[in-house]
């Protein structure tokens, strides 16, 4: 075993506070998202206990096609900055262990959308794998949309 999960104690969000718990409710049919304003595209987690955090595993809406520009802070210290990669579900962000209990994730600009899998479909071409697509505005890419997030410390 290389890591141990650290549970979330509470969460604050830039908008849609009442929905923020959905980002870590262990239900992949729910999500938290901000209100499309870059100024509210952040979410702040307080972990159950202080730890040496080293990994965050996250499933973001549009995981197959969308790259999110993010910054991650632990106790106010920037530990990661970059674009997530398109993937088939969960994306793991690794960084040097940082001691703390407060983790903020912030969107820094518009997400980028492109098909990284050359239209390869795993199961059925008619099935929309992005359950949370914004059907009223399919080009809306200024949202931070978290389906599930998990926090990890290194195993000793």
Coordinates of N, CA and C in Angstrom, one line a residue:
X1 N 0.8 -1.2 0.0 CA 0.0 0.0 0.0 C 0.9 1.2 0.0
X2 N 0.6 2.2 -0.9 CA 1.5 3.4 -1.0 C 0.8 4.6 -0.5
X3 N -0.5 4.6 -0.1 CA -1.2 5.8 0.3 C -2.3 5.4 1.2
X4 N -2.8 6.4 2.0 CA -4.0 6.2 2.9 C -4.9 7.4 2.6
X5 N -6.2 7.1 2.5 CA -7.2 8.1 2.3 C -7.4 9.0 3.6
X6 N -7.6 10.3 3.3 CA -7.9 11.2 4.4 C -9.3 11.8 4.1
X7 N -10.2 11.6 5.1 CA -11.6 12.1 4.9 C -11.8 13.6 5.0
X8 N -12.8 14.1 4.3 CA -13.1 15.5 4.3 C -14.0 15.7 5.6
X9 N -13.7 16.8 6.3 CA -14.5 17.2 7.5 C -15.6 18.2 7.1
X10 N -15.2 19.2 6.3 CA -16.2 20.2 5.9 C -15.7 20.8 4.6
X11 N -16.6 21.6 3.9 CA -16.3 22.2 2.7 C -16.9 23.6 2.6
X12 N -16.2 24.5 1.9 CA -16.8 25.8 1.5 C -16.6 26.0 0.0
X13 N -17.5 26.6 -0.6 CA -17.4 26.8 -2.1 C -17.7 28.2 -2.4
X14 N -17.2 28.6 -3.6 CA -17.4 30.0 -4.1 C -18.8 30.3 -4.5
X15 N -19.6 29.2 -4.8 CA -21.0 29.3 -5.1 C -21.6 27.9 -5.0
X16 N -22.9 27.9 -4.9 CA -23.6 26.6 -4.8 C -23.1 25.8 -3.6
X17 N -23.0 26.5 -2.5 CA -22.5 25.9 -1.2 C -23.3 24.7 -0.8
X18 N -24.6 24.7 -1.0 CA -25.4 23.6 -0.6 C -25.2 22.3 -1.4
X19 N -24.5 22.5 -2.6 CA -24.2 21.3 -3.4 C -22.8 20.8 -3.2
X20 N -22.0 21.5 -2.5 CA -20.5 21.2 -2.4 C -20.3 19.8 -1.8
X21 N -21.1 19.4 -1.0 CA -20.9 18.0 -0.4 C -21.0 16.9 -1.5
X22 N -21.6 17.2 -2.6 CA -21.7 16.3 -3.7 C -20.4 16.0 -4.3
X23 N -19.4 16.8 -4.1 CA -18.1 16.6 -4.7 C -17.3 15.5 -4.0
X24 N -17.8 15.0 -2.8 CA -17.1 14.0 -2.1 C -18.1 13.0 -1.4
X25 N -19.3 12.9 -2.0 CA -20.3 12.0 -1.4 C -20.3 10.6 -1.9
X26 N -19.2 10.2 -2.6 CA -19.1 8.8 -3.1 C -20.2 8.4 -4.0
X27 N -20.8 9.3 -4.7 CA -21.9 9.0 -5.6 C -21.5 9.7 -7.0
X28 N -21.2 8.9 -7.9 CA -20.7 9.4 -9.2 C -21.9 9.9 -10.1
X29 N -23.1 9.9 -9.6 CA -24.2 10.4 -10.3 C -24.5 11.9 -9.8
X30 N -23.7 12.4 -8.9 CA -23.9 13.8 -8.5 C -22.6 14.6 -8.7
X31 N -22.7 15.9 -8.7 CA -21.5 16.8 -8.9 C -21.8 18.1 -8.2
X32 N -20.7 18.8 -7.9 CA -20.7 20.2 -7.5 C -20.2 21.0 -8.7
X33 N -20.8 22.2 -8.9 CA -20.2 23.1 -9.9 C -20.5 24.5 -9.4
X34 N -19.6 25.4 -9.9 CA -19.8 26.8 -9.6 C -20.8 27.4 -10.5
X35 N -21.0 28.7 -10.4 CA -22.1 29.4 -11.2 C -21.6 30.1 -12.5
X36 N -20.5 29.5 -13.1 CA -19.9 30.0 -14.3 C -19.1 31.2 -14.2
X37 N -18.9 31.8 -13.0 CA -18.0 33.0 -12.9 C -16.7 32.5 -12.4
X38 N -15.6 33.0 -13.0 CA -14.3 32.6 -12.6 C -14.0 33.0 -11.1
X39 N -14.6 34.1 -10.7 CA -14.4 34.5 -9.3 C -15.0 33.5 -8.3
X40 N -15.9 32.7 -8.7 CA -16.5 31.7 -7.8 C -16.1 30.3 -8.1
X41 N -15.1 30.1 -9.0 CA -14.7 28.8 -9.4 C -13.6 28.2 -8.5
X42 N -14.0 28.1 -7.2 CA -13.1 27.6 -6.2 C -13.9 26.8 -5.2
X43 N -13.2 25.8 -4.6 CA -13.8 25.0 -3.5 C -12.7 24.7 -2.5
X44 N -13.0 24.8 -1.2 CA -12.1 24.8 -0.1 C -12.5 23.7 0.9
X45 N -11.6 22.7 1.0 CA -11.9 21.5 1.8 C -11.1 21.6 3.1
X46 N -11.8 21.3 4.2 CA -11.1 21.1 5.5 C -11.1 19.6 5.8
X47 N -9.9 19.0 5.8 CA -9.8 17.6 6.1 C -10.1 17.3 7.6
X48 N -10.5 16.0 7.9 CA -10.8 15.6 9.2 C -9.6 15.8 10.2
X49 N -8.4 15.7 9.7 CA -7.3 15.9 10.5 C -6.1 16.4 9.7
X50 N -5.1 17.0 10.4 CA -3.9 17.4 9.8 C -3.1 16.2 9.3
X51 N -2.5 16.4 8.1 CA -1.8 15.2 7.5 C -0.7 15.8 6.6
X52 N 0.1 14.9 6.1 CA 1.1 15.2 5.0 C 0.4 14.8 3.7
X53 N -0.3 15.7 3.1 CA -1.0 15.4 1.9 C -0.1 15.3 0.7
X54 N -0.3 14.3 -0.2 CA 0.6 14.2 -1.3 C -0.1 13.9 -2.6
X55 N -1.4 13.5 -2.5 CA -2.1 13.2 -3.7 C -3.6 13.6 -3.6
X56 N -4.1 14.0 -4.7 CA -5.5 14.3 -4.8 C -6.0 13.5 -6.1
X57 N -7.0 12.7 -5.9 CA -7.6 12.0 -7.0 C -9.0 12.6 -7.3
X58 N -9.2 13.0 -8.5 CA -10.4 13.7 -8.8 C -11.1 13.3 -10.1
X59 N -12.4 13.2 -10.1 CA -13.1 13.0 -11.3 C -13.9 14.2 -11.6
X60 N -13.5 14.8 -12.8 CA -14.1 16.1 -13.2 C -15.1 15.8 -14.3
X61 N -16.2 16.6 -14.4 CA -17.1 16.4 -15.5 C -16.4 16.6 -16.9
X62 N -16.8 15.8 -17.8 CA -16.2 15.9 -19.1 C -14.8 15.3 -19.2
X63 N -14.6 14.3 -18.3 CA -13.2 13.7 -18.1 C -12.6 13.2 -19.4
X64 N -13.4 12.8 -20.4 CA -12.8 12.3 -21.6 C -12.3 13.4 -22.5
X65 N -12.9 14.6 -22.4 CA -12.6 15.6 -23.4 C -12.1 16.9 -22.8
X66 N -12.2 17.1 -21.5 CA -12.0 18.4 -21.0 C -10.7 18.5 -20.1
X67 N -9.9 19.5 -20.4 CA -8.7 19.8 -19.6 C -9.0 21.1 -18.8
X68 N -8.9 21.0 -17.4 CA -9.2 22.1 -16.5 C -7.9 22.7 -16.1
X69 N -7.7 24.0 -16.2 CA -6.6 24.7 -15.6 C -6.8 25.0 -14.1
X70 N -6.0 24.3 -13.3 CA -6.3 24.4 -11.9 C -5.0 24.8 -11.1
X71 N -5.3 25.4 -9.9 CA -4.2 25.6 -8.9 C -4.7 24.9 -7.6
X72 N -3.8 24.3 -6.9 CA -4.1 23.6 -5.7 C -3.3 24.2 -4.6
X73 N -3.9 24.5 -3.5 CA -3.2 25.1 -2.3 C -3.4 24.3 -1.1
X74 N -2.4 24.0 -0.3 CA -2.5 23.4 1.0 C -2.1 24.4 2.0
X75 N -2.9 24.8 3.0 CA -2.6 25.8 4.0 C -2.1 27.1 3.3
X76 N -2.7 27.4 2.2 CA -2.3 28.7 1.5 C -1.1 28.6 0.6
X77 N -0.4 27.4 0.6 CA 0.8 27.3 -0.2 C 0.5 26.5 -1.5
X78 N 0.8 27.1 -2.6 CA 0.5 26.5 -3.9 C 1.4 25.2 -4.0
X79 N 0.7 24.1 -4.2 CA 1.4 22.8 -4.3 C 1.3 22.2 -5.7
X80 N 0.4 22.7 -6.5 CA 0.3 22.2 -7.9 C -0.4 23.2 -8.8
X81 N 0.0 23.3 -10.0 CA -0.6 24.2 -11.0 C -0.5 23.6 -12.3
X82 N -1.5 23.6 -13.1 CA -1.4 23.0 -14.5 C -2.8 22.7 -15.0
X83 N -2.8 22.0 -16.1 CA -4.1 21.5 -16.7 C -4.2 20.0 -16.4
X84 N -5.4 19.6 -16.0 CA -5.7 18.2 -15.9 C -5.6 17.6 -17.3
X85 N -5.4 16.3 -17.4 CA -5.4 15.6 -18.7 C -6.7 14.9 -18.9
X86 N -7.1 14.8 -20.1 CA -8.3 14.0 -20.4 C -8.0 12.5 -20.0
X87 N -9.0 11.8 -19.6 CA -8.8 10.5 -19.1 C -10.1 9.7 -19.1
X88 N -10.1 8.5 -18.6 CA -11.2 7.6 -18.6 C -11.9 7.6 -17.2
X89 N -11.8 8.6 -16.5 CA -12.4 8.7 -15.2 C -11.7 9.5 -14.2
X90 N -10.9 8.9 -13.3 CA -10.2 9.6 -12.2 C -8.9 10.1 -12.7
X91 N -8.5 11.3 -12.2 CA -7.2 11.9 -12.6 C -6.4 12.1 -11.2
X92 N -5.2 11.6 -11.1 CA -4.5 11.7 -9.9 C -3.4 12.8 -10.0
X93 N -3.5 13.8 -9.1 CA -2.5 14.9 -9.0 C -1.6 14.6 -7.9
X94 N -0.3 14.5 -8.2 CA 0.7 14.2 -7.2 C 1.6 15.4 -7.0
X95 N 2.0 15.6 -5.7 CA 3.0 16.6 -5.4 C 3.7 16.2 -4.1
X96 N 4.8 16.9 -3.8 CA 5.6 16.7 -2.6 C 4.7 16.8 -1.4
X97 N 4.8 15.9 -0.4 CA 3.9 16.0 0.8 C 4.0 17.3 1.4
X98 N 2.8 17.8 1.8 CA 2.7 19.1 2.5 C 1.8 18.9 3.7
X99 N 2.3 19.4 4.8 CA 1.6 19.2 6.1 C 0.4 20.2 6.1
X100 N -0.8 19.8 6.4 CA -1.9 20.7 6.5 C -3.2 20.0 6.6
X101 N -4.2 20.8 6.6 CA -5.6 20.2 6.8 C -6.6 21.0 5.9
X102 N -6.1 22.1 5.3 CA -7.0 22.9 4.5 C -6.5 22.9 3.0
X103 N -7.4 22.5 2.1 CA -7.0 22.3 0.7 C -8.0 23.1 -0.2
X104 N -7.4 24.1 -1.0 CA -8.3 24.9 -1.9 C -7.9 24.5 -3.3
X105 N -9.0 24.3 -4.1 CA -8.8 24.0 -5.5 C -9.5 25.2 -6.3
X106 N -8.7 25.8 -7.2 CA -9.2 26.9 -7.9 C -9.0 26.8 -9.4
X107 N -10.1 27.1 -10.2 CA -10.0 27.2 -11.6 C -9.3 28.5 -12.0
X108 N -8.4 28.5 -12.9 CA -7.6 29.7 -13.3 C -8.0 30.3 -14.6
X109 N -8.8 29.6 -15.4 CA -9.2 30.1 -16.7 C -10.2 29.1 -17.3
X110 N -10.5 29.3 -18.6 CA -11.5 28.5 -19.3 C -10.9 27.1 -19.5
X111 N -11.7 26.1 -19.4 CA -11.2 24.7 -19.7 C -11.1 24.6 -21.2
X112 N -10.3 23.6 -21.6 CA -10.1 23.3 -23.0 C -10.7 22.0 -23.3
X113 N -11.4 21.9 -24.4 CA -12.1 20.7 -24.8 C -11.6 20.2 -26.1
X114 N -11.2 18.9 -26.1 CA -10.7 18.2 -27.3 C -10.8 16.7 -27.1
X115 N -11.0 16.0 -28.1 CA -11.2 14.5 -27.9 C -9.8 13.9 -27.9
X116 N -9.4 13.4 -26.8 CA -8.1 12.8 -26.6 C -8.1 11.3 -27.1
X117 N -9.3 10.8 -27.3 CA -9.4 9.3 -27.6 C -9.8 9.1 -29.0
X118 N -9.8 10.1 -29.9 CA -10.0 9.9 -31.3 C -11.4 9.2 -31.6
X119 N -12.4 9.6 -30.8 CA -13.8 9.1 -31.0 C -13.9 7.6 -30.7
X120 N -12.9 7.1 -30.0 CA -13.0 5.7 -29.5 C -14.1 5.6 -28.5
X121 N -15.1 4.7 -28.6 CA -16.1 4.5 -27.7 C -16.0 3.2 -27.0
X122 N -16.0 3.1 -25.7 CA -15.8 1.9 -25.0 C -17.0 0.9 -25.1
X123 N -18.2 1.5 -25.0 CA -19.4 0.6 -24.9 C -20.3 0.8 -26.1
X124 N -21.0 1.9 -26.1 CA -22.1 2.2 -27.0 C -22.0 3.6 -27.5
X125 N -21.8 3.8 -28.8 CA -21.6 5.1 -29.3 C -22.8 6.1 -29.0
X126 N -24.0 5.5 -28.7 CA -25.2 6.3 -28.5 C -25.3 6.8 -27.0
X127 N -24.4 6.2 -26.2 CA -24.4 6.6 -24.7 C -23.5 7.8 -24.5
X128 N -24.1 8.8 -23.9 CA -23.3 10.0 -23.5 C -22.6 9.7 -22.2
X129 N -21.3 9.6 -22.3 CA -20.5 9.2 -21.1 C -20.4 10.4 -20.1
X130 N -20.6 11.6 -20.6 CA -20.5 12.8 -19.7 C -22.0 13.1 -19.2
X131 N -22.3 12.5 -18.1 CA -23.6 12.6 -17.6 C -24.0 14.0 -17.2
X132 N -23.0 14.9 -17.1 CA -23.3 16.3 -16.6 C -23.1 17.3 -17.7
X133 N -23.1 16.9 -19.0 CA -23.0 17.9 -20.1 C -24.0 19.0 -19.9
X134 N -23.6 20.2 -20.2 CA -24.5 21.3 -20.2 C -25.2 21.4 -21.5
X135 N -26.4 20.8 -21.6 CA -27.1 20.7 -22.8 C -27.7 22.0 -23.3
X136 N -27.8 23.0 -22.4 CA -28.3 24.3 -22.8 C -27.2 25.1 -23.4
X137 N -26.0 24.8 -23.0 CA -24.8 25.6 -23.6 C -23.7 24.6 -23.6
X138 N -23.6 23.8 -24.7 CA -22.6 22.7 -24.8 C -21.2 23.3 -24.9
X139 N -21.0 24.6 -25.2 CA -19.7 25.2 -25.2 C -19.3 25.9 -23.9
X140 N -20.1 25.7 -22.9 CA -19.8 26.3 -21.6 C -18.5 25.6 -21.0
X141 N -17.4 26.3 -21.0 CA -16.2 25.7 -20.5 C -15.6 26.5 -19.4
X142 N -16.3 27.5 -18.8 CA -15.8 28.3 -17.7 C -16.2 27.7 -16.3
X143 N -16.6 26.5 -16.3 CA -17.1 25.9 -15.0 C -16.1 25.0 -14.4
X144 N -16.0 25.0 -13.1 CA -15.3 24.0 -12.3 C -16.4 23.0 -11.9
X145 N -16.3 21.7 -12.3 CA -17.3 20.7 -12.1 C -16.7 19.5 -11.5
X146 N -16.9 19.2 -10.2 CA -16.2 18.1 -9.6 C -17.3 17.0 -9.3
X147 N -17.1 15.8 -9.8 CA -18.0 14.7 -9.6 C -17.6 14.0 -8.3
X148 N -16.3 13.7 -8.1 CA -15.8 13.1 -6.9 C -14.4 13.5 -6.7
X149 N -14.0 13.7 -5.4 CA -12.6 14.0 -5.1 C -12.2 13.2 -3.8
X150 N -10.9 12.8 -3.8 CA -10.4 12.0 -2.7 C -9.0 12.6 -2.4
X151 N -8.6 12.6 -1.1 CA -7.3 13.1 -0.6 C -6.5 12.0 0.0
X152 N -5.2 12.0 -0.3 CA -4.3 10.9 0.2 C -3.0 11.4 0.8
X153 N -2.6 10.7 1.8 CA -1.3 10.9 2.4 C -0.5 9.6 2.1
X154 N 0.9 9.8 2.1 CA 1.7 8.6 1.8 C 1.6 7.6 3.0
X155 N 1.7 6.3 2.6 CA 1.7 5.3 3.6 C 3.1 5.3 4.2
X156 N 3.2 5.1 5.5 CA 4.6 5.0 6.1 C 5.1 3.7 6.2

